[in-house]
Amino acid sequence: MIKLKNVTKIYELNKENRITALKGIDLEFKEGELIILKGASGSGKSTVLSLIAALSKPTSGEVIVDEKKISKLPDNFASIYRRDNIGFIFQKYNLIPALSVRDNIMLPMIPLNPHAKDIQAKLDKVTEMFHISHKLDVDVKNLSGGEQQRVAIARANVNDPKIILADEPTANLDEKLSLHFIEILRELKSLNKTVIIATHDPLFFGLDFVDREIELHNGSITA
Amino acid sequence: MINKYIIEYAINALLRQGYKSFFIVFVFTLLTFLLTSVFFITNSMKYELGSTADALPEIMIQDLKGGRHSDIDVSLVEKILALKGVSDAVARVWGYYYFENAGVYFSLVGVDTFEEQYSGTLSKIVSEFEASDTLSSSMIIGAGVRDIMTKSYYKEYFNFIKPDGSIKKVNIAGVFDTDTALESNDMIVMSKDNIREIFDMPQDKATDITVKVANPEEIATIVSKLELMFPTARVLSKDDIKISYENIFNYKSGIFLALFIISIFTFFIIIYDKASGLSSEEKKEIGILKALGWRIEDVLKEKFYESFILSLFSYFLGVFLALGFVYIFQAPLLRDIFIGYSDLKPSFELPFIFDLQTLALVFFLSVPVYIAATIIPSWKTATLEADEVIR
């Protein structure tokens, strides 16, 4: 379903400063798989997620999702691809602090200009699923870290995407909330979504419902 | 189809920006208010000046002594009437009388009932005099003069102080209203003899002489003939007087330009701030929206609505305030800048002139400029890779 073919990604900070994040890697993810990408900071985990989400383009190589070369998509088509296929849970959640929980979760739906009934139905579904329905009108800036993460997860799922990507999802959580997030992952897996988690948190290693663990080191796959 | 959720998001974004939005609305409204007020006052003044200029004599002759205005000999009227093409010549007796109690000037205009008047306003007033047969002992005053005299308890008569310190009492026979307040508001019409007495002017002298020409095409020729006949006099055509009026007016509006430049400067600081780039928070928000599936056009639509709502609201608020300021409150402070010396004259009402062209000019000078200045940097950010923007 998702293929990375000989992908290299180089970030050019300026003319003299270039960082090679990925060095010609090949990866393949099947539909419904839950995969852990592990490795130290700077190993290239986040870059893999960014490329699959079409948030950036590879310097060379191809990213193919459902037989479509998404690495070649023009910007507007990349946005539509993300809207229809990807739910991204960012490390720092990337919520808009001054907006309410409801408004944050609605953001991916806005460009679709849906009917109010559809919006409400989708909101009800994800907020109940991720236990945040009692906070709908609260501004995100007034929520705890765990609540903010649940909002981010609800937002990632509101358009019912096939692929969920999570970048260091427990980096800002204590152990109790991290374990709760793992339970949410189990739920997502049961919904037959393809879930890819980039993390170096040992809590994720050796989980029974995880299909594969892939280790990256300095932009190359080591295991 | 209009996406109401993007509009809601735009309104929400403006409210979230709080003080920043308020500041921009304040400066934008101030700019629109100042610009529109100036144009409203300009339109009203132009209308007033145009009407006043229409009432001017075709040719006016003043005597000069050493380049300084001096009373002219009434006997010249006969010589002027002898010129071919001249249909009438009238010696005018008039002058500004300073009323110290109120600190204002009145324009005293002398008339003789048997003379043909050079303006429609005067003809109307003189016919009232003829009806009441009170020219020798009374006067007719403008509405502004009436208000000032009433404040000083002169309701039935007024005491003019003559150059020798004695008093000339003149009864108030009536108040006139004309279409143009600027022309007549400070005017007092009375007999030429009374004015001569008040200004201590000899019987054989007048303030100036007005000349009527049968064929308007010949005005320039007659002016040349008069200049040859009276080389020491100043001969002015109606057009010359109009130009001098407009020069005074333009000079006054130049003072306002200084004020205007300050507000423009402030406005362009905002534009510069916007055009020079977005804040890191604004950039990040665009990056988040793109990461969540917003297209470049969705982001730009949102930014368009944001700037359009803000600028349109400020524009209408500014225009609404200017309407109230100019036509209800009669433009205090600004009005003085335009009217200049006339602030020593009785006040007059600015006539309501509603000009769509003016409003369109102010609109196109401000709203599209602001929208462009908002959208361009947003477009620059929105076309970058979302990953780069969020990082």
Coordinates of C-alpha atoms in Angstrom, one line a residue:
Chain A
M1 CA 0.0 0.0 0.0
I2 CA 2.8 2.5 1.0
K3 CA 6.2 2.2 -0.7
L4 CA 9.3 4.2 -0.4
K5 CA 11.7 3.4 -3.2
N6 CA 15.3 4.4 -2.9
V7 CA 14.3 7.6 -1.1
T8 CA 16.9 10.2 -0.2
K9 CA 16.0 13.4 1.6
I10 CA 18.5 16.3 2.0
Y11 CA 17.6 19.4 3.9
E12 CA 19.4 22.5 2.7
L13 CA 19.6 24.9 5.6
N14 CA 21.8 27.2 3.6
K15 CA 24.4 26.9 0.8
E16 CA 27.1 25.4 3.0
N17 CA 24.9 23.6 5.5
R18 CA 23.1 20.4 4.2
I19 CA 21.7 17.6 6.3
T20 CA 21.1 14.2 4.8
A21 CA 18.0 12.9 6.7
L22 CA 17.5 9.7 4.6
K23 CA 20.0 7.9 2.5
G24 CA 18.3 5.9 -0.2
I25 CA 16.0 3.8 1.9
D26 CA 13.4 1.3 0.7
L27 CA 10.3 0.6 2.9
E28 CA 6.9 -1.0 2.4
F29 CA 3.8 -0.8 4.6
K30 CA 0.8 -3.0 4.1
E31 CA -2.8 -1.9 4.7
G32 CA -4.0 -2.3 8.3
E33 CA -0.4 -2.7 9.6
L34 CA 0.7 -1.0 12.8
I35 CA 4.4 -0.2 12.6
I36 CA 6.8 1.4 15.0
L37 CA 9.7 3.4 13.5
K38 CA 12.3 3.6 16.2
G39 CA 15.6 5.3 16.4
A40 CA 17.4 8.2 18.1
S41 CA 16.7 11.8 17.5
G42 CA 17.9 12.8 14.0
S43 CA 17.8 9.2 12.7
G44 CA 15.2 10.2 10.0
K45 CA 11.9 8.8 11.5
S46 CA 10.0 12.1 11.3
T47 CA 11.2 12.6 7.7
V48 CA 9.7 9.2 6.7
L49 CA 6.3 10.4 8.1
S50 CA 6.6 13.8 6.5
L51 CA 7.3 12.1 3.1
I52 CA 4.3 9.7 3.4
A53 CA 2.1 12.6 4.4
A54 CA 3.3 14.6 1.4
L55 CA 4.3 17.4 3.7
S56 CA 7.7 17.4 1.9
K57 CA 9.1 15.9 -1.3
P58 CA 12.1 13.5 -1.4
T59 CA 15.3 14.8 -2.9
S60 CA 15.4 11.6 -4.9
G61 CA 13.4 8.4 -5.1
E62 CA 9.7 7.8 -5.0
V63 CA 6.9 7.6 -2.4
I64 CA 4.0 5.6 -3.7
V65 CA 0.6 5.3 -1.9
D66 CA -2.1 3.1 -3.4
E67 CA -0.1 3.0 -6.7
K68 CA 0.0 6.8 -6.8
K69 CA 3.3 8.6 -6.9
I70 CA 2.6 11.1 -4.2
S71 CA 6.1 12.4 -4.2
K72 CA 5.4 14.0 -7.6
L73 CA 2.1 15.6 -6.7
P74 CA 1.7 19.3 -7.2
D75 CA 1.0 21.3 -4.0
N76 CA -2.8 21.5 -4.3
F77 CA -3.1 17.8 -5.0
A78 CA -0.8 17.0 -2.1
S79 CA -3.2 18.9 0.1
I80 CA -6.2 17.0 -1.2
Y81 CA -4.3 13.7 -0.8
R82 CA -3.6 14.6 2.9
R83 CA -7.2 15.6 3.5
D84 CA -8.6 12.4 2.2
N85 CA -6.0 9.9 3.3
I86 CA -3.8 11.0 6.2
G87 CA -4.4 11.7 9.9
F88 CA -1.2 13.2 11.4
I89 CA -0.6 13.4 15.1
F90 CA 2.3 15.8 15.6
Q91 CA 4.8 15.7 18.4
K92 CA 3.7 19.1 19.8
Y93 CA 0.2 18.4 18.6
N94 CA 0.2 21.6 16.4
L95 CA -3.2 22.7 17.7
I96 CA -4.3 26.3 17.4
P97 CA -4.3 27.3 21.1
A98 CA -6.9 30.1 20.9
L99 CA -9.5 27.9 19.2
S100 CA -11.9 25.6 21.0
V101 CA -11.7 21.9 20.9
R102 CA -14.6 21.8 18.5
D103 CA -13.0 24.3 16.1
N104 CA -9.6 22.5 16.2
I105 CA -11.2 19.2 15.4
M106 CA -13.2 20.8 12.6
L107 CA -10.2 22.2 10.8
P108 CA -9.6 19.3 8.4
M109 CA -13.3 19.3 7.4
I110 CA -13.5 23.0 6.6
P111 CA -12.2 22.9 3.0
L112 CA -14.8 20.2 2.2
N113 CA -17.6 22.7 3.0
P114 CA -19.8 19.9 4.5
H115 CA -23.4 20.2 5.8
A116 CA -23.7 21.1 9.4
K117 CA -25.3 17.7 10.1
D118 CA -22.3 15.9 8.7
I119 CA -19.9 18.0 10.8
Q120 CA -21.9 17.3 13.9
A121 CA -22.1 13.6 13.2
K122 CA -18.3 13.3 12.6
L123 CA -17.6 15.5 15.7
D124 CA -19.8 13.4 17.9
K125 CA -18.1 10.2 16.6
V126 CA -14.5 11.2 17.2
T127 CA -15.0 13.1 20.4
E128 CA -16.8 10.2 22.0
M129 CA -14.3 7.7 20.7
F130 CA -11.4 9.7 22.2
H131 CA -13.2 10.8 25.3
I132 CA -13.1 14.6 24.8
S133 CA -16.8 15.3 24.1
H134 CA -17.2 17.0 27.5
K135 CA -14.6 19.7 26.5
L136 CA -15.9 20.7 23.1
D137 CA -16.3 24.4 23.9
V138 CA -13.1 24.8 25.9
D139 CA -10.2 26.6 24.4
V140 CA -7.3 24.2 23.7
K141 CA -4.9 26.4 25.6
N142 CA -6.8 25.6 28.8
L143 CA -6.5 21.8 28.4
S144 CA -3.9 19.5 30.0
G145 CA -1.2 17.8 27.9
G146 CA -3.2 14.5 27.8
E147 CA -6.4 16.3 26.8
Q148 CA -4.6 18.2 24.1
Q149 CA -3.2 15.0 22.7
R150 CA -6.7 13.5 22.6
V151 CA -7.9 16.5 20.6
A152 CA -5.0 16.0 18.2
I153 CA -5.9 12.3 17.8
A154 CA -9.6 13.2 17.3
R155 CA -8.6 15.8 14.7
A156 CA -6.4 13.3 12.9
N157 CA -9.4 10.9 12.7
V158 CA -12.2 13.2 11.9
N159 CA -12.1 12.7 8.1
D160 CA -11.8 8.9 8.7
P161 CA -8.4 8.6 7.0
K162 CA -6.9 5.2 6.0
I163 CA -3.4 6.2 7.3
I164 CA -2.6 7.5 10.8
L165 CA 0.9 8.9 11.3
A166 CA 2.1 9.8 14.8
D167 CA 5.4 11.6 15.4
E168 CA 6.8 11.1 18.9
P169 CA 3.2 11.0 20.3
T170 CA 4.3 10.4 24.0
A171 CA 7.2 12.9 24.1
N172 CA 5.2 15.3 26.2
L173 CA 3.2 12.8 28.3
D174 CA 3.8 11.1 31.6
E175 CA 3.8 7.3 31.8
K176 CA 0.1 6.9 32.7
L177 CA -1.0 9.1 29.7
S178 CA 1.5 7.3 27.5
L179 CA -0.1 3.9 28.4
H180 CA -3.5 5.4 27.7
F181 CA -2.3 6.5 24.2
I182 CA -1.1 2.9 23.6
E183 CA -4.7 1.7 24.3
I184 CA -5.9 4.2 21.8
L185 CA -3.5 2.8 19.2
R186 CA -5.0 -0.6 19.9
E187 CA -8.4 0.8 19.1
L188 CA -7.1 2.4 15.8
K189 CA -5.6 -0.9 14.8
S190 CA -8.9 -2.6 15.4
L191 CA -10.5 -0.2 12.9
N192 CA -8.1 -1.6 10.3
K193 CA -6.2 1.7 9.8
T194 CA -2.6 1.7 8.7
V195 CA -0.8 3.2 11.7
I196 CA 2.9 4.3 11.6
I197 CA 4.4 5.6 14.9
A198 CA 7.8 7.3 15.0
T199 CA 9.1 7.1 18.5
H200 CA 12.1 6.3 20.7
D201 CA 9.9 5.7 23.8
P202 CA 10.7 2.1 25.0
L203 CA 7.0 1.7 26.1
F204 CA 6.1 1.0 22.4
F205 CA 8.7 -1.8 22.0
G206 CA 7.5 -5.3 22.0
L207 CA 3.7 -4.6 22.1
D208 CA 1.6 -7.6 21.2
F209 CA -0.5 -5.7 18.6
V210 CA 2.4 -4.1 16.8
D211 CA 3.1 -5.8 13.4
R212 CA 6.6 -4.6 12.9
E213 CA 9.4 -2.5 14.4
I214 CA 11.8 -0.7 12.0
E215 CA 14.9 0.9 13.3
L216 CA 16.6 3.8 11.6
H217 CA 20.1 5.2 12.3
N218 CA 21.5 8.2 10.6
G219 CA 19.0 8.0 7.7
S220 CA 19.5 4.3 7.0
I221 CA 17.5 1.2 8.0
T222 CA 19.4 -0.9 10.5
A223 CA 16.7 -3.5 11.5
Chain B
M1 CA -20.0 28.1 -3.7
I2 CA -19.1 30.3 -0.7
N3 CA -17.6 28.2 2.1
K4 CA -19.2 29.7 5.2
Y5 CA -16.8 27.8 7.5
I6 CA -13.8 29.6 6.0
I7 CA -15.6 32.9 6.6
E8 CA -16.3 31.9 10.2
Y9 CA -12.7 30.9 10.6
A10 CA -11.6 34.3 9.2
I11 CA -13.9 36.2 11.7
N12 CA -12.6 34.0 14.5
A13 CA -9.0 34.7 13.4
L14 CA -9.7 38.5 13.6
L15 CA -11.2 38.2 17.0
R16 CA -8.3 36.0 18.2
Q17 CA -5.8 38.7 17.1
G18 CA -7.4 41.1 19.6
Y19 CA -5.3 44.2 20.0
K20 CA -3.7 43.8 16.6
S21 CA -7.0 43.7 14.8
F22 CA -8.2 46.6 17.0
F23 CA -5.1 48.7 16.1
I24 CA -5.5 48.0 12.4
V25 CA -9.2 48.9 12.5
F26 CA -8.4 52.1 14.4
V27 CA -5.7 53.3 12.0
F28 CA -7.7 52.2 8.9
T29 CA -10.9 53.9 10.2
L30 CA -8.9 57.0 11.0
L31 CA -7.4 57.1 7.6
T32 CA -10.8 56.5 5.9
F33 CA -12.4 59.1 8.2
L34 CA -9.8 61.8 7.5
L35 CA -9.8 61.1 3.7
T36 CA -13.6 61.0 3.4
S37 CA -14.0 64.0 5.7
V38 CA -11.6 66.0 3.5
F39 CA -13.4 65.0 0.4
F40 CA -16.8 65.7 1.9
I41 CA -15.7 69.2 3.0
T42 CA -14.0 69.8 -0.4
N43 CA -17.1 68.9 -2.2
S44 CA -19.2 71.1 -0.1
M45 CA -16.7 74.0 -0.4
K46 CA -16.5 73.6 -4.1
Y47 CA -20.3 73.7 -4.4
E48 CA -20.3 76.9 -2.2
L49 CA -17.4 78.5 -4.1
G50 CA -18.9 77.6 -7.4
S51 CA -22.2 79.3 -6.4
T52 CA -20.4 82.3 -5.0
A53 CA -18.3 82.6 -8.2
D54 CA -21.4 82.5 -10.4
A55 CA -22.6 85.6 -8.5
L56 CA -19.5 87.5 -9.2
P57 CA -19.4 90.5 -11.6
E58 CA -18.0 89.8 -15.0
I59 CA -15.4 92.5 -14.6
M60 CA -14.3 94.3 -11.5
I61 CA -12.0 97.5 -11.4
Q62 CA -10.2 98.5 -8.3
D63 CA -8.1 101.5 -7.8
L64 CA -4.5 101.0 -6.6
K65 CA -2.2 103.5 -4.9
G66 CA 1.3 102.3 -4.6
G67 CA 0.0 98.8 -5.3
R68 CA -2.4 99.1 -2.3
H69 CA -6.2 99.0 -2.8
S70 CA -7.8 102.4 -2.6
D71 CA -11.3 103.8 -3.1
I72 CA -12.1 104.5 -6.7
D73 CA -13.7 107.7 -8.3
V74 CA -17.4 107.2 -9.1
S75 CA -16.9 109.5 -12.1
L76 CA -15.1 106.7 -13.9
V77 CA -18.4 104.9 -14.3
E78 CA -19.4 107.3 -17.1
K79 CA -16.2 106.7 -19.0
I80 CA -16.6 103.0 -18.7
L81 CA -20.2 103.1 -19.9
A82 CA -19.0 104.9 -23.0
L83 CA -16.9 101.9 -24.1
K84 CA -18.4 99.8 -26.8
G85 CA -19.5 96.4 -25.6
V86 CA -20.1 97.5 -22.0
S87 CA -23.8 97.1 -21.1
D88 CA -23.6 98.4 -17.5
A89 CA -21.2 99.7 -14.9
V90 CA -22.0 100.1 -11.2
A91 CA -19.9 101.7 -8.5
R92 CA -20.0 99.3 -5.5
V93 CA -19.7 100.5 -2.0
W94 CA -18.8 97.7 0.4
G95 CA -16.3 96.6 3.0
Y96 CA -15.6 94.4 6.0
Y97 CA -16.8 95.7 9.3
Y98 CA -15.2 94.2 12.4
F99 CA -17.6 93.5 15.3
E100 CA -15.2 93.4 18.2
N101 CA -17.7 91.9 20.8
A102 CA -18.0 88.7 18.8
G103 CA -14.6 88.8 17.1
V104 CA -16.1 88.4 13.6
Y105 CA -16.2 90.3 10.4
F106 CA -19.4 91.3 8.6
S107 CA -19.5 92.0 4.9
L108 CA -21.3 95.3 4.4
V109 CA -22.8 95.7 0.9
G110 CA -24.3 98.9 -0.3
V111 CA -27.2 99.0 -2.7
D112 CA -29.3 101.6 -4.5
T113 CA -32.8 100.5 -5.4
F114 CA -32.6 102.2 -8.9
E115 CA -29.5 100.4 -9.9
E116 CA -29.4 97.0 -11.5
Q117 CA -27.6 94.6 -9.2
Y118 CA -24.7 92.4 -10.3
S119 CA -25.9 89.3 -8.6
G120 CA -29.3 87.5 -8.2
T121 CA -29.0 87.4 -4.5
L122 CA -28.7 91.2 -4.3
S123 CA -31.6 91.7 -6.7
K124 CA -33.8 89.6 -4.5
I125 CA -32.8 91.5 -1.4
V126 CA -33.2 94.9 -3.0
S127 CA -36.7 94.0 -4.2
E128 CA -37.6 93.4 -0.5
F129 CA -36.2 96.8 0.4
E130 CA -38.3 98.4 -2.3
A131 CA -41.4 96.7 -0.9
S132 CA -40.7 97.9 2.6
D133 CA -39.4 101.3 1.6
T134 CA -37.0 101.4 4.5
L135 CA -33.6 101.6 2.8
S136 CA -32.4 104.8 4.3
S137 CA -32.7 103.7 7.9
S138 CA -32.5 99.9 7.9
M139 CA -30.6 96.9 6.7
I140 CA -31.2 93.2 5.8
I141 CA -28.9 90.7 7.3
G142 CA -27.7 87.2 6.6
A143 CA -28.7 84.3 8.9
G144 CA -25.2 84.0 10.4
V145 CA -25.2 87.8 11.2
R146 CA -28.6 87.5 12.8
D147 CA -27.3 84.7 15.1
I148 CA -24.3 86.7 16.2
M149 CA -26.2 90.0 16.7
T150 CA -28.9 88.1 18.8
K151 CA -26.2 86.8 21.1
S152 CA -25.1 90.4 21.7
Y153 CA -28.8 91.4 22.3
Y154 CA -29.1 93.3 19.1
K155 CA -32.5 92.0 17.9
E156 CA -34.1 95.1 16.3
Y157 CA -31.2 97.3 15.5
F158 CA -27.4 97.4 15.5
N159 CA -25.0 100.2 16.5
F160 CA -22.1 100.5 14.1
I161 CA -19.1 102.4 15.5
K162 CA -17.8 104.9 12.9
P163 CA -14.1 105.8 12.5
D164 CA -14.5 109.0 14.6
G165 CA -15.9 106.9 17.5
S166 CA -19.5 108.0 17.1
I167 CA -22.4 105.5 16.7
K168 CA -24.5 104.8 13.6
K169 CA -27.7 103.1 14.5
V170 CA -29.3 101.0 11.8
N171 CA -32.6 99.0 12.2
I172 CA -32.8 95.4 11.2
A173 CA -35.5 95.2 8.5
G174 CA -35.2 91.5 7.9
V175 CA -33.1 88.3 7.5
F176 CA -32.4 86.7 4.1
D177 CA -31.6 83.2 3.3
T178 CA -30.1 82.2 0.0
D179 CA -29.0 79.0 -1.6
T180 CA -25.4 79.6 -0.8
A181 CA -24.6 80.3 2.8
L182 CA -20.9 81.0 2.1
E183 CA -21.9 84.0 -0.1
S184 CA -24.5 85.5 2.1
N185 CA -24.2 84.3 5.6
D186 CA -21.9 87.1 6.8
M187 CA -23.6 89.7 4.6
I188 CA -25.4 92.9 5.6
V189 CA -27.2 94.9 2.9
M190 CA -28.0 98.5 3.4
S191 CA -28.0 101.8 1.5
K192 CA -24.7 103.0 0.0
D193 CA -25.1 106.3 2.0
N194 CA -25.2 104.4 5.3
I195 CA -22.1 102.4 4.3
R196 CA -20.2 105.6 3.3
E197 CA -21.1 107.0 6.7
I198 CA -19.9 103.9 8.6
F199 CA -16.6 103.7 6.7
D200 CA -16.2 107.5 6.4
M201 CA -16.0 107.3 2.6
P202 CA -16.6 110.4 0.5
Q203 CA -19.7 110.6 -1.7
D204 CA -17.6 110.7 -4.9
K205 CA -15.8 107.5 -4.0
A206 CA -16.7 103.8 -4.2
T207 CA -14.9 100.5 -3.2
D208 CA -14.8 99.3 -6.8
I209 CA -16.7 99.3 -10.1
T210 CA -18.4 96.3 -11.6
V211 CA -18.8 96.1 -15.3
K212 CA -21.3 94.0 -17.4
V213 CA -20.5 93.0 -20.9
A214 CA -23.2 92.3 -23.4
N215 CA -21.3 89.5 -25.2
P216 CA -19.3 87.2 -22.9
E217 CA -16.9 86.5 -25.7
E218 CA -15.7 90.1 -25.5
I219 CA -14.8 90.1 -21.8
A220 CA -11.1 89.7 -22.5
T221 CA -11.2 92.5 -25.0
I222 CA -13.0 94.8 -22.6
V223 CA -10.5 93.9 -19.8
S224 CA -7.7 94.9 -22.2
K225 CA -9.4 98.2 -23.1
L226 CA -10.0 99.0 -19.4
E227 CA -6.4 98.3 -18.5
L228 CA -5.3 100.7 -21.2
M229 CA -7.7 103.3 -20.0
F230 CA -6.8 103.0 -16.3
P231 CA -3.2 101.9 -16.2
T232 CA -2.9 102.3 -12.4
A233 CA -6.1 100.3 -11.7
R234 CA -6.4 96.5 -11.2
V235 CA -8.9 95.1 -13.7
L236 CA -10.1 91.6 -12.8
S237 CA -12.3 89.3 -14.9
K238 CA -14.6 86.8 -13.3
D239 CA -12.2 84.0 -14.2
D240 CA -9.3 85.8 -12.5
I241 CA -11.4 86.1 -9.3
K242 CA -12.4 82.4 -9.5
I243 CA -8.7 81.4 -9.8
S244 CA -7.8 83.6 -6.8
Y245 CA -10.6 81.9 -4.8
E246 CA -9.4 78.5 -5.8
N247 CA -5.8 79.4 -5.0
I248 CA -6.8 80.3 -1.5
F249 CA -8.8 77.1 -1.2
N250 CA -6.0 74.9 -2.6
Y251 CA -3.5 76.5 -0.2
K252 CA -5.7 75.7 2.7
S253 CA -6.1 72.1 1.6
G254 CA -2.3 71.9 1.4
I255 CA -2.2 72.4 5.1
F256 CA -4.4 69.4 5.5
L257 CA -2.1 67.4 3.3
A258 CA 0.4 67.4 6.1
L259 CA -2.1 65.8 8.4
F260 CA -3.1 63.4 5.7
I261 CA 0.5 62.4 5.0
I262 CA 0.9 61.4 8.7
S263 CA -2.0 59.1 8.5
I264 CA -0.9 57.7 5.2
F265 CA 2.5 57.1 6.7
T266 CA 1.0 55.2 9.6
F267 CA -1.1 53.2 7.2
F268 CA 1.9 52.2 5.2
I269 CA 3.8 51.2 8.2
I270 CA 1.1 48.6 8.7
I271 CA 1.2 47.6 5.0
Y272 CA 5.0 47.4 5.3
D273 CA 4.7 45.2 8.4
K274 CA 2.3 43.0 6.6
A275 CA 4.2 42.9 3.3
S276 CA 7.6 42.3 5.0
G277 CA 6.4 38.9 6.2
L278 CA 4.2 37.1 8.6
S279 CA 5.0 36.5 12.3
S280 CA 6.2 33.0 13.1
E281 CA 2.8 32.2 14.7
E282 CA 1.0 33.2 11.5
K283 CA 3.4 31.2 9.4
K284 CA 3.0 28.1 11.7
E285 CA -0.8 28.4 11.5
I286 CA -0.7 28.4 7.7
G287 CA 1.6 25.4 7.9
I288 CA -0.8 23.5 10.2
L289 CA -3.8 24.3 7.9
K290 CA -1.9 22.9 4.9
A291 CA -0.8 19.8 6.9
L292 CA -4.5 19.2 7.7
G293 CA -5.4 19.3 4.0
W294 CA -6.1 22.9 3.2
R295 CA -5.1 23.9 -0.3
I296 CA -3.2 27.1 -1.1
E297 CA -6.5 28.6 -2.4
D298 CA -8.3 27.7 0.8
V299 CA -5.6 29.5 2.8
L300 CA -5.7 32.5 0.5
K301 CA -9.5 32.6 0.6
E302 CA -9.4 32.7 4.4
K303 CA -6.8 35.5 4.3
F304 CA -8.9 37.3 1.7
Y305 CA -12.0 37.1 3.9
E306 CA -10.0 38.2 7.0
S307 CA -8.6 41.3 5.3
F308 CA -11.8 42.1 3.4
I309 CA -13.9 41.9 6.5
L310 CA -11.5 44.1 8.5
S311 CA -10.9 46.7 5.8
L312 CA -14.5 46.9 4.7
F313 CA -15.7 47.3 8.3
S314 CA -13.1 50.0 8.9
Y315 CA -14.0 51.7 5.6
F316 CA -17.7 51.9 6.3
L317 CA -17.1 52.9 9.9
G318 CA -14.8 55.7 8.7
V319 CA -17.3 56.9 6.1
F320 CA -20.1 56.7 8.6
L321 CA -18.1 58.7 11.1
A322 CA -17.1 61.2 8.4
L323 CA -20.7 61.7 7.4
G324 CA -21.7 62.5 11.0
F325 CA -18.6 64.6 11.6
V326 CA -18.9 66.8 8.5
Y327 CA -22.7 67.1 8.0
I328 CA -24.0 66.8 11.6
F329 CA -21.2 68.3 13.6
Q330 CA -20.0 70.6 10.7
A331 CA -16.4 69.3 10.8
P332 CA -15.0 71.1 13.9
L333 CA -11.2 71.7 13.6
L334 CA -10.9 70.4 10.0
R335 CA -13.4 73.0 8.8
D336 CA -11.2 75.8 10.2
I337 CA -8.2 74.5 8.2
F338 CA -10.2 74.9 5.0
I339 CA -12.1 78.1 5.7
G340 CA -9.0 79.9 7.0
Y341 CA -9.6 83.6 7.4
S342 CA -13.3 83.0 7.2
D343 CA -13.3 81.7 10.8
L344 CA -13.5 85.4 11.6
K345 CA -16.8 85.4 9.7
P346 CA -20.1 84.1 11.0
S347 CA -20.3 80.4 10.7
F348 CA -22.2 78.7 7.8
E349 CA -23.6 75.2 7.2
L350 CA -21.7 72.9 4.9
P351 CA -24.3 71.7 2.4
F352 CA -24.8 68.0 2.0
I353 CA -23.2 66.8 -1.2
F354 CA -23.1 63.0 -1.6
D355 CA -20.6 62.0 -4.2
L356 CA -20.3 58.3 -5.0
Q357 CA -17.1 59.0 -6.9
T358 CA -15.5 60.3 -3.8
L359 CA -16.5 57.2 -1.8
A360 CA -15.2 54.9 -4.6
L361 CA -11.9 56.8 -4.7
V362 CA -11.4 56.4 -0.9
F363 CA -12.4 52.7 -1.3
F364 CA -9.9 51.9 -4.0
L365 CA -7.2 53.9 -2.3
S366 CA -7.4 51.8 0.9
V367 CA -9.3 48.4 0.8
P368 CA -7.6 46.7 -2.2
V369 CA -4.2 47.9 -1.0
Y370 CA -4.7 46.4 2.4
I371 CA -6.1 43.1 1.0
A372 CA -3.1 42.8 -1.4
A373 CA -0.7 43.5 1.5
T374 CA -2.3 40.7 3.5
I375 CA -2.6 38.1 0.8
I376 CA 0.9 38.4 -0.8
P377 CA 2.9 37.3 2.3
S378 CA 0.3 34.6 3.0
W379 CA 0.7 33.3 -0.5
K380 CA 4.5 33.3 -0.1
T381 CA 4.1 31.1 3.0
A382 CA 1.3 28.9 1.6
T383 CA 3.4 27.9 -1.4
L384 CA 6.2 26.6 0.7
E385 CA 6.3 23.0 1.8
A386 CA 4.1 22.5 4.8
D387 CA 6.8 20.6 6.6
E388 CA 9.3 23.5 6.2
V389 CA 6.7 26.0 7.5
I390 CA 5.8 24.0 10.6
R391 CA 9.4 23.3 11.5

